[in-house]
């Protein structure tokens, strides 16, 4: 039995594929390579194609014995989603509708879905728990929440069991240095700071220092990408053992401000990093910190790489050896 990973050539997807293979799983990837890189697949059997393409989904489900799907394929930038909401609804919601329709037709009963802290919007209380209100403040979060609901109703109607994993801020890279984080253009804080450390950028921008936090910059809960990968594996296993559908937060329960991230990057790299103050970025809540007690309790999730320094060190290792990222 194999696991189909959609979006398996992207950042979190490719690290999950690597982790699954290390656990001895049979993995097949579907990725349109619009954002991901074939170099991140390290030779995993893959189909270049889109989740909107029903014929490629039929081909995959007819050719391979797929027992479960891990679904990453999506557009995932908050700012971009505000400018292009229709494209986000099309890629994320309509794309997932196609995928789920084909899963139901081919009697595939388990899906682990890549959801997000953006489903919560501006939190009422910290740390955020799964039962807290979900009021997204941008189309990205809205589309992910709409998919969670699509999955809930598909369980009731078709018996499709799902685990929705709401990640906080993914960080780090494969500790063995085989793959890492590469977006084009890069928008995420840690890789941007590391590009500055490498001299590939003159400076970085700090988006706002007038938030209601200790140093005025936004606070986020960073979680190692390999720890996210572990959670996907555990979620698939739990579904395969007959568990009910559920939703879990994935974070470390510890917040770091933008300034603290920059300081950690300076310490790990030993480089000077020029930072400029810039206006706030639209849609950024001041503080996002997860309670992940439920995932620890119910999935048996045990994050291995909890310190920010470890995450930055692994990312730095990969960036130093791959200054231009994956082959374009
Ligand atoms: N950020 C920043 N400068 C940058 C990129 C990000 O100050 O060049 C801030 C951003 O406003 C947020 C935090 O860093 O508060 C993490 O942003 P990122 O884009 O890495 O992840 P997100 O929180 O959007 O998932």
PDB file of N, CA, C and O and ligand atoms in Angstrom, residues 78 168-169 187-190 192 204-208 211 218-220 222 258 281 284-285 288, ligand 1:
ATOM      1  N   UNK A  78      -0.040  34.454   2.570  1.00  0.00           N
ATOM      2  CA  UNK A  78      -1.109  35.298   3.104  1.00  0.00           C
ATOM      3  C   UNK A  78      -1.297  36.562   2.267  1.00  0.00           C
ATOM      4  O   UNK A  78      -2.401  36.871   1.814  1.00  0.00           O
ATOM      5  N   UNK A 168       1.935  26.011  12.756  1.00  0.00           N
ATOM      6  CA  UNK A 168       2.352  27.375  13.054  1.00  0.00           C
ATOM      7  C   UNK A 168       3.525  27.671  12.101  1.00  0.00           C
ATOM      8  O   UNK A 168       3.363  27.449  10.909  1.00  0.00           O
ATOM      9  N   UNK A 169       4.673  28.182  12.519  1.00  0.00           N
ATOM     10  CA  UNK A 169       5.684  28.582  11.523  1.00  0.00           C
ATOM     11  C   UNK A 169       6.735  27.501  11.290  1.00  0.00           C
ATOM     12  O   UNK A 169       7.606  27.292  12.142  1.00  0.00           O
ATOM     13  N   UNK A 187       9.703  34.795   0.778  1.00  0.00           N
ATOM     14  CA  UNK A 187       8.963  35.770   1.593  1.00  0.00           C
ATOM     15  C   UNK A 187       9.112  35.467   3.088  1.00  0.00           C
ATOM     16  O   UNK A 187       8.695  36.264   3.912  1.00  0.00           O
ATOM     17  N   UNK A 188       9.643  34.298   3.437  1.00  0.00           N
ATOM     18  CA  UNK A 188       9.667  33.877   4.836  1.00  0.00           C
ATOM     19  C   UNK A 188      10.881  34.417   5.576  1.00  0.00           C
ATOM     20  O   UNK A 188      11.975  34.514   5.019  1.00  0.00           O
ATOM     21  N   UNK A 189      10.654  34.721   6.835  1.00  0.00           N
ATOM     22  CA  UNK A 189      11.650  35.445   7.618  1.00  0.00           C
ATOM     23  C   UNK A 189      13.015  34.751   7.688  1.00  0.00           C
ATOM     24  O   UNK A 189      14.039  35.354   7.350  1.00  0.00           O
ATOM     25  N   UNK A 190      13.047  33.496   8.141  1.00  0.00           N
ATOM     26  CA  UNK A 190      14.352  32.861   8.398  1.00  0.00           C
ATOM     27  C   UNK A 190      15.181  32.727   7.112  1.00  0.00           C
ATOM     28  O   UNK A 190      16.345  33.167   7.089  1.00  0.00           O
ATOM     29  N   UNK A 192      15.045  34.512   4.480  1.00  0.00           N
ATOM     30  CA  UNK A 192      15.444  35.862   4.052  1.00  0.00           C
ATOM     31  C   UNK A 192      16.646  36.338   4.877  1.00  0.00           C
ATOM     32  O   UNK A 192      17.626  36.852   4.343  1.00  0.00           O
ATOM     33  N   UNK A 204      17.595  43.237   5.498  1.00  0.00           N
ATOM     34  CA  UNK A 204      16.260  42.643   5.633  1.00  0.00           C
ATOM     35  C   UNK A 204      15.325  43.711   6.192  1.00  0.00           C
ATOM     36  O   UNK A 204      15.776  44.707   6.766  1.00  0.00           O
ATOM     37  N   UNK A 205      14.032  43.467   6.038  1.00  0.00           N
ATOM     38  CA  UNK A 205      13.041  44.412   6.556  1.00  0.00           C
ATOM     39  C   UNK A 205      12.328  43.794   7.753  1.00  0.00           C
ATOM     40  O   UNK A 205      11.969  42.616   7.709  1.00  0.00           O
ATOM     41  N   UNK A 206      12.116  44.602   8.763  1.00  0.00           N
ATOM     42  CA  UNK A 206      11.324  44.151   9.913  1.00  0.00           C
ATOM     43  C   UNK A 206       9.953  44.809   9.784  1.00  0.00           C
ATOM     44  O   UNK A 206       9.844  46.049   9.823  1.00  0.00           O
ATOM     45  N   UNK A 207       8.946  43.972   9.607  1.00  0.00           N
ATOM     46  CA  UNK A 207       7.604  44.496   9.322  1.00  0.00           C
ATOM     47  C   UNK A 207       6.885  44.928  10.604  1.00  0.00           C
ATOM     48  O   UNK A 207       6.070  44.198  11.145  1.00  0.00           O
ATOM     49  N   UNK A 208       7.196  46.119  11.060  1.00  0.00           N
ATOM     50  CA  UNK A 208       6.465  46.701  12.197  1.00  0.00           C
ATOM     51  C   UNK A 208       7.160  46.460  13.524  1.00  0.00           C
ATOM     52  O   UNK A 208       7.567  45.328  13.815  1.00  0.00           O
ATOM     53  N   UNK A 211       3.880  46.586  17.566  1.00  0.00           N
ATOM     54  CA  UNK A 211       2.881  45.605  18.014  1.00  0.00           C
ATOM     55  C   UNK A 211       2.888  45.534  19.541  1.00  0.00           C
ATOM     56  O   UNK A 211       3.883  45.915  20.180  1.00  0.00           O
ATOM     57  N   UNK A 218       6.490  41.190  15.810  1.00  0.00           N
ATOM     58  CA  UNK A 218       5.539  40.061  15.878  1.00  0.00           C
ATOM     59  C   UNK A 218       6.186  38.816  16.487  1.00  0.00           C
ATOM     60  O   UNK A 218       7.357  38.524  16.218  1.00  0.00           O
ATOM     61  N   UNK A 219       5.386  38.085  17.223  1.00  0.00           N
ATOM     62  CA  UNK A 219       5.863  36.864  17.870  1.00  0.00           C
ATOM     63  C   UNK A 219       5.221  35.648  17.181  1.00  0.00           C
ATOM     64  O   UNK A 219       4.014  35.623  16.964  1.00  0.00           O
ATOM     65  N   UNK A 220       6.074  34.663  16.851  1.00  0.00           N
ATOM     66  CA  UNK A 220       5.592  33.452  16.184  1.00  0.00           C
ATOM     67  C   UNK A 220       6.143  32.212  16.867  1.00  0.00           C
ATOM     68  O   UNK A 220       7.195  32.250  17.504  1.00  0.00           O
ATOM     69  N   UNK A 222       7.799  28.840  16.163  1.00  0.00           N
ATOM     70  CA  UNK A 222       8.524  28.153  15.088  1.00  0.00           C
ATOM     71  C   UNK A 222       8.646  26.665  15.409  1.00  0.00           C
ATOM     72  O   UNK A 222       8.951  26.284  16.538  1.00  0.00           O
ATOM     73  N   UNK A 258      10.309  38.743  15.945  1.00  0.00           N
ATOM     74  CA  UNK A 258      11.124  38.913  14.736  1.00  0.00           C
ATOM     75  C   UNK A 258      12.541  39.311  15.141  1.00  0.00           C
ATOM     76  O   UNK A 258      13.532  38.773  14.624  1.00  0.00           O
ATOM     77  N   UNK A 281       3.053  44.363   7.837  1.00  0.00           N
ATOM     78  CA  UNK A 281       2.554  43.607   6.688  1.00  0.00           C
ATOM     79  C   UNK A 281       1.072  43.316   6.928  1.00  0.00           C
ATOM     80  O   UNK A 281       0.697  42.936   8.045  1.00  0.00           O
ATOM     81  N   UNK A 284      -1.055  40.426   9.457  1.00  0.00           N
ATOM     82  CA  UNK A 284      -0.196  39.776  10.453  1.00  0.00           C
ATOM     83  C   UNK A 284      -0.726  39.979  11.875  1.00  0.00           C
ATOM     84  O   UNK A 284      -0.680  41.097  12.393  1.00  0.00           O
ATOM     85  N   UNK A 285      -1.194  38.927  12.551  1.00  0.00           N
ATOM     86  CA  UNK A 285      -1.522  39.077  13.970  1.00  0.00           C
ATOM     87  C   UNK A 285      -0.252  39.308  14.788  1.00  0.00           C
ATOM     88  O   UNK A 285       0.840  38.906  14.362  1.00  0.00           O
ATOM     89  N   UNK A 288       1.214  34.634  17.605  1.00  0.00           N
ATOM     90  CA  UNK A 288       0.604  33.328  17.312  1.00  0.00           C
ATOM     91  C   UNK A 288       1.432  32.257  18.006  1.00  0.00           C
ATOM     92  O   UNK A 288       2.589  32.036  17.636  1.00  0.00           O
TER      93      UNK A 288
HETATM   94  N1  LIG B   1       8.706  39.159   8.635  1.00  0.00           N
HETATM   95  C1  LIG B   1       9.504  40.289   8.637  1.00  0.00           C
HETATM   96  N2  LIG B   1      10.305  40.523   7.540  1.00  0.00           N
HETATM   97  C2  LIG B   1      10.332  39.684   6.458  1.00  0.00           C
HETATM   98  C3  LIG B   1       9.511  38.521   6.477  1.00  0.00           C
HETATM   99  C4  LIG B   1       8.708  38.292   7.583  1.00  0.00           C
HETATM  100  O1  LIG B   1       9.505  41.085   9.584  1.00  0.00           O
HETATM  101  O2  LIG B   1      11.057  39.953   5.483  1.00  0.00           O
HETATM  102  C5  LIG B   1       7.857  38.876   9.821  1.00  0.00           C
HETATM  103  C6  LIG B   1       6.387  38.741   9.488  1.00  0.00           C
HETATM  104  O3  LIG B   1       5.753  39.982   9.539  1.00  0.00           O
HETATM  105  C7  LIG B   1       5.924  37.768  10.580  1.00  0.00           C
HETATM  106  C8  LIG B   1       7.151  36.914  10.873  1.00  0.00           C
HETATM  107  O4  LIG B   1       8.259  37.628  10.332  1.00  0.00           O
HETATM  108  O5  LIG B   1       5.612  38.485  11.753  1.00  0.00           O
HETATM  109  C9  LIG B   1       7.098  35.547  10.207  1.00  0.00           C
HETATM  110  O6  LIG B   1       6.757  35.746   8.855  1.00  0.00           O
HETATM  111  P1  LIG B   1       6.864  34.580   7.777  1.00  0.00           P
HETATM  112  O7  LIG B   1       6.531  35.174   6.433  1.00  0.00           O
HETATM  113  O8  LIG B   1       8.179  33.891   7.898  1.00  0.00           O
HETATM  114  O9  LIG B   1       5.770  33.519   8.210  1.00  0.00           O
HETATM  115  P2  LIG B   1       4.173  33.695   8.445  1.00  0.00           P
HETATM  116  O10 LIG B   1       4.024  34.124   9.882  1.00  0.00           O
HETATM  117  O11 LIG B   1       3.640  34.673   7.458  1.00  0.00           O
HETATM  118  O12 LIG B   1       3.660  32.315   8.223  1.00  0.00           O
END
